Amino acid sequence: MSLKAVHILFISLSILLAFGFAAWEIKGYTVSGDVLQLLLGLFSLVAGVGLIVYGVKFLRKLKHVSLI
Amino acid sequence: MEIPYTATARPDTGLFNAKLGVWMFLASEVMLFGALFSTYVLLRVGAPSWPHGYEILNIPLATLNTVILISSSVTMVMSWASLMMKEFKKYKMYMGLTILLALGFLIVKGFEYGAKFSHGLYPSESTFLAIYFTLTGLHGLHVIGGIIVNTYFWGPGSKMWHTDPQRFTNRVEVAGLYWHFVDLVWIFLFPVMYLL
């Protein structure tokens, strides 16, 4: 398994973490009303979308590199 | 005598020596962290009460550290990709950034630990804090290990690029695999320790 394959796995898990954390923080904000939680949740949402865009660009850039 | 398969892959495994070696090492690392995560789960389910991580730990600082480590994995893979595209200057820049981000992670962790100690929160205080310091401390040691290896490849070790570029590219890939493992551990540590 090459670094490319491991990086794809890592970015996929990071995307899951970003959206999961965003949901956790926004849910927390609805209970506590803490603005910092809302900001962290929104930041995490944007980061998740950013990671998806990055992941697609990364795959296109290194499409000639083997996954092994 | 020249050692075979340092630059090219073995025909039977499809891997060069260092990649096979690092995967065997990472398998032992998975067992080490797996045992500690299992210990955490067993301690937690067996405890009459268990604190939520977010009640004790600093979520914004941990979020910052998560961003730092994800960014460092991106710069690490970019440094390897730069070598494959024969752009040595870009490699130096991306590897340098990876090292700086790793140092940034340790500085933030230092602030986090410092805040805990200033409040009298030591590993001996509770089972939660004991497993928290054990897991994050061991992870921190792995980050330090990564910094040492990456600094070598950024500095004196990079001379190999001028004599055996393929072997050097392979070395950086192997260092990248280790670095991704360290980052992956944090991706699991963050929700388990801080959010649950």
mmCIF file of C-alpha atoms in Angstrom:
data_model
loop_
_atom_site.group_PDB
_atom_site.id
_atom_site.type_symbol
_atom_site.label_atom_id
_atom_site.label_comp_id
_atom_site.label_asym_id
_atom_site.label_seq_id
_atom_site.Cartn_x
_atom_site.Cartn_y
_atom_site.Cartn_z
ATOM 1 C CA MET A 1 0.000 0.000 0.000
ATOM 2 C CA SER A 2 1.575 3.277 -1.109
ATOM 3 C CA LEU A 3 1.579 6.649 0.613
ATOM 4 C CA LYS A 4 -1.045 7.729 -1.916
ATOM 5 C CA ALA A 5 -3.491 5.024 -0.754
ATOM 6 C CA VAL A 6 -2.811 5.740 2.931
ATOM 7 C CA HIS A 7 -3.284 9.467 2.331
ATOM 8 C CA ILE A 8 -6.660 8.849 0.655
ATOM 9 C CA LEU A 9 -7.727 6.716 3.641
ATOM 10 C CA PHE A 10 -6.494 9.386 6.039
ATOM 11 C CA ILE A 11 -8.302 12.216 4.243
ATOM 12 C CA SER A 12 -11.519 10.128 4.109
ATOM 13 C CA LEU A 13 -11.385 9.574 7.877
ATOM 14 C CA SER A 14 -10.578 13.264 8.421
ATOM 15 C CA ILE A 15 -13.681 14.210 6.396
ATOM 16 C CA LEU A 16 -15.799 11.898 8.583
ATOM 17 C CA LEU A 17 -14.241 13.428 11.710
ATOM 18 C CA ALA A 18 -14.841 16.973 10.438
ATOM 19 C CA PHE A 19 -18.554 16.387 9.772
ATOM 20 C CA GLY A 20 -18.983 14.359 12.955
ATOM 21 C CA PHE A 21 -17.304 17.063 15.033
ATOM 22 C CA ALA A 22 -19.383 19.754 13.290
ATOM 23 C CA ALA A 23 -22.588 17.885 14.200
ATOM 24 C CA TRP A 24 -21.361 17.409 17.798
ATOM 25 C CA GLU A 25 -20.519 21.096 18.236
ATOM 26 C CA ILE A 26 -23.695 22.431 16.581
ATOM 27 C CA LYS A 27 -25.818 20.051 18.688
ATOM 28 C CA GLY A 28 -23.919 21.304 21.742
ATOM 29 C CA TYR A 29 -24.633 24.899 20.722
ATOM 30 C CA THR A 30 -28.385 24.234 20.534
ATOM 31 C CA VAL A 31 -28.242 23.049 24.162
ATOM 32 C CA SER A 32 -25.734 25.508 25.694
ATOM 33 C CA GLY A 33 -26.037 28.548 23.399
ATOM 34 C CA ASP A 34 -22.228 28.925 23.529
ATOM 35 C CA VAL A 35 -21.166 30.905 20.430
ATOM 36 C CA LEU A 36 -17.691 29.307 20.450
ATOM 37 C CA GLN A 37 -19.310 25.909 19.914
ATOM 38 C CA LEU A 38 -21.266 27.283 16.936
ATOM 39 C CA LEU A 39 -18.091 28.793 15.458
ATOM 40 C CA LEU A 40 -16.138 25.556 15.908
ATOM 41 C CA GLY A 41 -19.031 23.610 14.337
ATOM 42 C CA LEU A 42 -19.214 25.910 11.320
ATOM 43 C CA PHE A 43 -15.430 25.898 10.948
ATOM 44 C CA SER A 44 -15.459 22.106 11.013
ATOM 45 C CA LEU A 45 -18.212 22.007 8.362
ATOM 46 C CA VAL A 46 -16.162 24.272 6.074
ATOM 47 C CA ALA A 47 -13.034 22.194 6.787
ATOM 48 C CA GLY A 48 -14.925 19.014 5.830
ATOM 49 C CA VAL A 49 -15.990 20.520 2.505
ATOM 50 C CA GLY A 50 -12.438 21.807 1.971
ATOM 51 C CA LEU A 51 -11.041 18.318 2.574
ATOM 52 C CA ILE A 52 -13.445 16.830 0.004
ATOM 53 C CA VAL A 53 -12.285 19.399 -2.591
ATOM 54 C CA TYR A 54 -8.656 18.724 -1.678
ATOM 55 C CA GLY A 55 -9.156 14.937 -1.870
ATOM 56 C CA VAL A 56 -10.615 15.140 -5.386
ATOM 57 C CA LYS A 57 -7.771 17.445 -6.538
ATOM 58 C CA PHE A 58 -5.198 15.130 -4.940
ATOM 59 C CA LEU A 59 -6.621 12.086 -6.747
ATOM 60 C CA ARG A 60 -6.536 13.938 -10.075
ATOM 61 C CA LYS A 61 -2.972 15.184 -9.513
ATOM 62 C CA LEU A 62 -1.565 11.758 -8.597
ATOM 63 C CA LYS A 63 -3.729 9.582 -10.866
ATOM 64 C CA HIS A 64 -0.583 8.197 -12.555
ATOM 65 C CA VAL A 65 0.820 6.949 -9.188
ATOM 66 C CA SER A 66 0.074 3.357 -8.152
ATOM 67 C CA LEU A 67 -2.015 2.613 -5.042
ATOM 68 C CA ILE A 68 0.410 -0.243 -4.201
ATOM 69 C CA MET B 1 28.225 -6.066 -2.057
ATOM 70 C CA GLU B 2 25.191 -4.001 -3.018
ATOM 71 C CA ILE B 3 21.947 -4.527 -1.096
ATOM 72 C CA PRO B 4 19.167 -5.402 -3.568
ATOM 73 C CA TYR B 5 15.681 -3.839 -3.688
ATOM 74 C CA THR B 6 16.486 -0.536 -1.940
ATOM 75 C CA ALA B 7 15.274 1.467 -4.940
ATOM 76 C CA THR B 8 13.292 -1.029 -7.007
ATOM 77 C CA ALA B 9 10.517 -3.355 -5.816
ATOM 78 C CA ARG B 10 11.049 -7.062 -5.248
ATOM 79 C CA PRO B 11 9.258 -8.966 -8.021
ATOM 80 C CA ASP B 12 7.563 -11.383 -5.571
ATOM 81 C CA THR B 13 6.244 -8.877 -2.977
ATOM 82 C CA GLY B 14 6.025 -5.807 -5.224
ATOM 83 C CA LEU B 15 7.606 -3.775 -2.409
ATOM 84 C CA PHE B 16 11.053 -2.318 -1.868
ATOM 85 C CA ASN B 17 12.834 -3.264 1.388
ATOM 86 C CA ALA B 18 12.041 -0.149 3.408
ATOM 87 C CA LYS B 19 8.316 -0.271 2.611
ATOM 88 C CA LEU B 20 8.038 -3.883 3.753
ATOM 89 C CA GLY B 21 10.020 -2.949 6.868
ATOM 90 C CA VAL B 22 7.883 0.055 7.766
ATOM 91 C CA TRP B 23 4.644 -1.912 7.343
ATOM 92 C CA MET B 24 5.942 -4.576 9.727
ATOM 93 C CA PHE B 25 6.893 -1.820 12.175
ATOM 94 C CA LEU B 26 3.487 -0.158 11.793
ATOM 95 C CA ALA B 27 1.797 -3.519 12.468
ATOM 96 C CA SER B 28 3.578 -3.631 15.840
ATOM 97 C CA GLU B 29 2.536 -0.018 16.466
ATOM 98 C CA VAL B 30 -1.104 -0.884 15.754
ATOM 99 C CA MET B 31 -0.841 -3.613 18.406
ATOM 100 C CA LEU B 32 0.690 -1.163 20.904
ATOM 101 C CA PHE B 33 -1.955 1.531 20.459
ATOM 102 C CA GLY B 34 -4.672 -1.116 20.025
ATOM 103 C CA ALA B 35 -3.806 -2.545 23.445
ATOM 104 C CA LEU B 36 -3.980 0.933 25.016
ATOM 105 C CA PHE B 37 -7.293 1.791 23.318
ATOM 106 C CA SER B 38 -8.672 -1.580 24.506
ATOM 107 C CA THR B 39 -7.458 -0.761 28.009
ATOM 108 C CA TYR B 40 -9.300 2.572 27.816
ATOM 109 C CA VAL B 41 -12.534 0.852 26.731
ATOM 110 C CA LEU B 42 -12.302 -1.797 29.470
ATOM 111 C CA LEU B 43 -11.519 0.793 32.164
ATOM 112 C CA ARG B 44 -14.399 2.975 31.008
ATOM 113 C CA VAL B 45 -17.082 0.277 30.806
ATOM 114 C CA GLY B 46 -15.939 -1.145 34.144
ATOM 115 C CA ALA B 47 -15.970 2.173 36.001
ATOM 116 C CA PRO B 48 -19.021 3.096 38.127
ATOM 117 C CA SER B 49 -18.732 6.678 36.795
ATOM 118 C CA TRP B 50 -16.558 8.171 34.079
ATOM 119 C CA PRO B 51 -16.102 11.881 33.279
ATOM 120 C CA HIS B 52 -16.790 13.238 29.803
ATOM 121 C CA GLY B 53 -13.571 14.406 28.171
ATOM 122 C CA TYR B 54 -15.094 17.748 27.165
ATOM 123 C CA GLU B 55 -15.774 18.559 30.837
ATOM 124 C CA ILE B 56 -12.068 18.352 31.724
ATOM 125 C CA LEU B 57 -10.094 18.824 28.483
ATOM 126 C CA ASN B 58 -9.691 21.847 26.229
ATOM 127 C CA ILE B 59 -11.683 21.241 23.009
ATOM 128 C CA PRO B 60 -10.554 24.397 21.084
ATOM 129 C CA LEU B 61 -6.858 23.566 21.663
ATOM 130 C CA ALA B 62 -7.413 19.949 20.615
ATOM 131 C CA THR B 63 -9.282 21.155 17.514
ATOM 132 C CA LEU B 64 -6.327 23.400 16.652
ATOM 133 C CA ASN B 65 -3.992 20.425 17.046
ATOM 134 C CA THR B 66 -6.237 18.305 14.802
ATOM 135 C CA VAL B 67 -6.073 20.990 12.101
ATOM 136 C CA ILE B 68 -2.277 21.165 12.518
ATOM 137 C CA LEU B 69 -1.826 17.395 12.146
ATOM 138 C CA ILE B 70 -4.168 17.088 9.140
ATOM 139 C CA SER B 71 -2.271 19.984 7.488
ATOM 140 C CA SER B 72 1.043 18.269 8.249
ATOM 141 C CA SER B 73 -0.106 15.074 6.530
ATOM 142 C CA VAL B 74 -0.967 17.165 3.458
ATOM 143 C CA THR B 75 2.478 18.856 3.432
ATOM 144 C CA MET B 76 4.145 15.462 4.012
ATOM 145 C CA VAL B 77 2.477 13.899 0.983
ATOM 146 C CA MET B 78 3.240 17.043 -1.045
ATOM 147 C CA SER B 79 6.941 16.714 -0.181
ATOM 148 C CA TRP B 80 6.897 13.124 -1.532
ATOM 149 C CA ALA B 81 4.946 14.192 -4.641
ATOM 150 C CA SER B 82 7.494 17.003 -5.217
ATOM 151 C CA LEU B 83 10.314 14.446 -5.287
ATOM 152 C CA MET B 84 8.418 12.314 -7.792
ATOM 153 C CA MET B 85 8.099 15.408 -9.993
ATOM 154 C CA LYS B 86 11.873 16.047 -9.533
ATOM 155 C CA GLU B 87 11.274 19.364 -7.728
ATOM 156 C CA PHE B 88 13.787 19.277 -4.911
ATOM 157 C CA LYS B 89 13.275 22.892 -3.764
ATOM 158 C CA LYS B 90 9.554 22.275 -3.342
ATOM 159 C CA TYR B 91 10.367 19.111 -1.404
ATOM 160 C CA LYS B 92 12.529 21.108 1.014
ATOM 161 C CA MET B 93 9.736 23.649 1.488
ATOM 162 C CA TYR B 94 7.000 21.079 2.118
ATOM 163 C CA MET B 95 9.173 18.926 4.397
ATOM 164 C CA GLY B 96 10.212 22.053 6.329
ATOM 165 C CA LEU B 97 6.530 22.961 6.740
ATOM 166 C CA THR B 98 5.773 19.426 7.983
ATOM 167 C CA ILE B 99 8.468 19.761 10.647
ATOM 168 C CA LEU B 100 7.218 23.203 11.706
ATOM 169 C CA LEU B 101 3.625 21.964 11.954
ATOM 170 C CA ALA B 102 4.773 19.015 14.078
ATOM 171 C CA LEU B 103 6.638 21.417 16.373
ATOM 172 C CA GLY B 104 3.484 23.560 16.523
ATOM 173 C CA PHE B 105 1.514 20.481 17.618
ATOM 174 C CA LEU B 106 3.954 19.872 20.466
ATOM 175 C CA ILE B 107 3.841 23.536 21.574
ATOM 176 C CA VAL B 108 0.017 23.467 21.710
ATOM 177 C CA LYS B 109 0.174 20.142 23.565
ATOM 178 C CA GLY B 110 2.646 21.725 25.973
ATOM 179 C CA PHE B 111 0.161 24.540 26.710
ATOM 180 C CA GLU B 112 -2.576 21.959 27.224
ATOM 181 C CA TYR B 113 -0.469 19.880 29.612
ATOM 182 C CA GLY B 114 0.717 23.045 31.403
ATOM 183 C CA ALA B 115 -2.881 24.152 32.012
ATOM 184 C CA LYS B 116 -3.759 20.735 33.416
ATOM 185 C CA PHE B 117 -0.754 20.694 35.763
ATOM 186 C CA SER B 118 -1.416 24.247 36.947
ATOM 187 C CA HIS B 119 -4.895 23.080 38.011
ATOM 188 C CA GLY B 120 -3.429 20.110 39.869
ATOM 189 C CA LEU B 121 -4.660 17.641 37.257
ATOM 190 C CA TYR B 122 -1.949 14.968 37.186
ATOM 191 C CA PRO B 123 -2.104 11.354 35.927
ATOM 192 C CA SER B 124 -2.392 10.189 39.543
ATOM 193 C CA GLU B 125 -5.574 12.269 40.007
ATOM 194 C CA SER B 126 -7.989 9.865 38.272
ATOM 195 C CA THR B 127 -8.134 6.839 35.971
ATOM 196 C CA PHE B 128 -9.392 9.092 33.167
ATOM 197 C CA LEU B 129 -6.401 11.432 33.493
ATOM 198 C CA ALA B 130 -4.019 8.475 33.758
ATOM 199 C CA ILE B 131 -5.188 6.980 30.457
ATOM 200 C CA TYR B 132 -5.399 10.474 28.881
ATOM 201 C CA PHE B 133 -1.758 11.286 29.715
ATOM 202 C CA THR B 134 -0.607 7.772 28.759
ATOM 203 C CA LEU B 135 -2.267 7.824 25.328
ATOM 204 C CA THR B 136 -1.506 11.452 24.430
ATOM 205 C CA GLY B 137 2.000 11.226 25.932
ATOM 206 C CA LEU B 138 2.843 8.129 23.888
ATOM 207 C CA HIS B 139 1.397 9.830 20.818
ATOM 208 C CA GLY B 140 3.513 12.908 21.580
ATOM 209 C CA LEU B 141 6.644 10.713 21.745
ATOM 210 C CA HIS B 142 5.759 9.388 18.284
ATOM 211 C CA VAL B 143 5.437 12.980 17.033
ATOM 212 C CA ILE B 144 8.944 13.704 18.418
ATOM 213 C CA GLY B 145 10.214 10.568 16.621
ATOM 214 C CA GLY B 146 8.654 11.806 13.384
ATOM 215 C CA ILE B 147 10.266 15.228 13.810
ATOM 216 C CA ILE B 148 13.713 13.613 14.251
ATOM 217 C CA VAL B 149 13.314 11.422 11.136
ATOM 218 C CA ASN B 150 11.836 14.213 8.996
ATOM 219 C CA THR B 151 14.524 16.688 10.109
ATOM 220 C CA TYR B 152 17.187 14.186 9.051
ATOM 221 C CA PHE B 153 15.551 13.818 5.622
ATOM 222 C CA TRP B 154 15.207 17.603 5.332
ATOM 223 C CA GLY B 155 18.836 18.233 6.316
ATOM 224 C CA PRO B 156 21.815 15.853 6.076
ATOM 225 C CA GLY B 157 19.825 12.892 4.724
ATOM 226 C CA SER B 158 18.695 14.876 1.681
ATOM 227 C CA LYS B 159 22.204 14.601 0.159
ATOM 228 C CA MET B 160 21.115 11.202 -1.133
ATOM 229 C CA TRP B 161 18.837 12.979 -3.630
ATOM 230 C CA HIS B 162 21.920 13.925 -5.673
ATOM 231 C CA THR B 163 23.389 10.388 -5.720
ATOM 232 C CA ASP B 164 20.377 8.024 -5.601
ATOM 233 C CA PRO B 165 17.124 9.980 -6.129
ATOM 234 C CA GLN B 166 14.823 6.947 -6.384
ATOM 235 C CA ARG B 167 16.073 5.501 -3.091
ATOM 236 C CA PHE B 168 15.693 8.901 -1.400
ATOM 237 C CA THR B 169 12.124 9.240 -2.739
ATOM 238 C CA ASN B 170 11.386 5.781 -1.312
ATOM 239 C CA ARG B 171 12.805 6.836 2.063
ATOM 240 C CA VAL B 172 10.558 9.911 2.146
ATOM 241 C CA GLU B 173 7.541 7.763 1.224
ATOM 242 C CA VAL B 174 8.313 5.433 4.126
ATOM 243 C CA ALA B 175 8.691 8.397 6.510
ATOM 244 C CA GLY B 176 5.338 9.631 5.149
ATOM 245 C CA LEU B 177 3.693 6.284 5.927
ATOM 246 C CA TYR B 178 4.913 6.526 9.521
ATOM 247 C CA TRP B 179 3.760 10.155 9.769
ATOM 248 C CA HIS B 180 0.298 9.240 8.485
ATOM 249 C CA PHE B 181 0.068 6.508 11.116
ATOM 250 C CA VAL B 182 0.887 9.069 13.833
ATOM 251 C CA ASP B 183 -1.778 11.408 12.425
ATOM 252 C CA LEU B 184 -4.269 8.559 12.147
ATOM 253 C CA VAL B 185 -3.801 7.728 15.833
ATOM 254 C CA TRP B 186 -4.723 11.339 16.665
ATOM 255 C CA ILE B 187 -7.826 11.131 14.435
ATOM 256 C CA PHE B 188 -9.008 8.322 16.751
ATOM 257 C CA LEU B 189 -7.645 9.863 19.962
ATOM 258 C CA PHE B 190 -9.408 13.200 19.493
ATOM 259 C CA PRO B 191 -13.031 11.976 19.474
ATOM 260 C CA VAL B 192 -12.388 9.137 21.947
ATOM 261 C CA MET B 193 -10.626 11.210 24.610
ATOM 262 C CA TYR B 194 -12.115 14.682 24.095
ATOM 263 C CA LEU B 195 -15.662 14.270 22.785
ATOM 264 C CA LEU B 196 -17.076 11.072 24.269
#
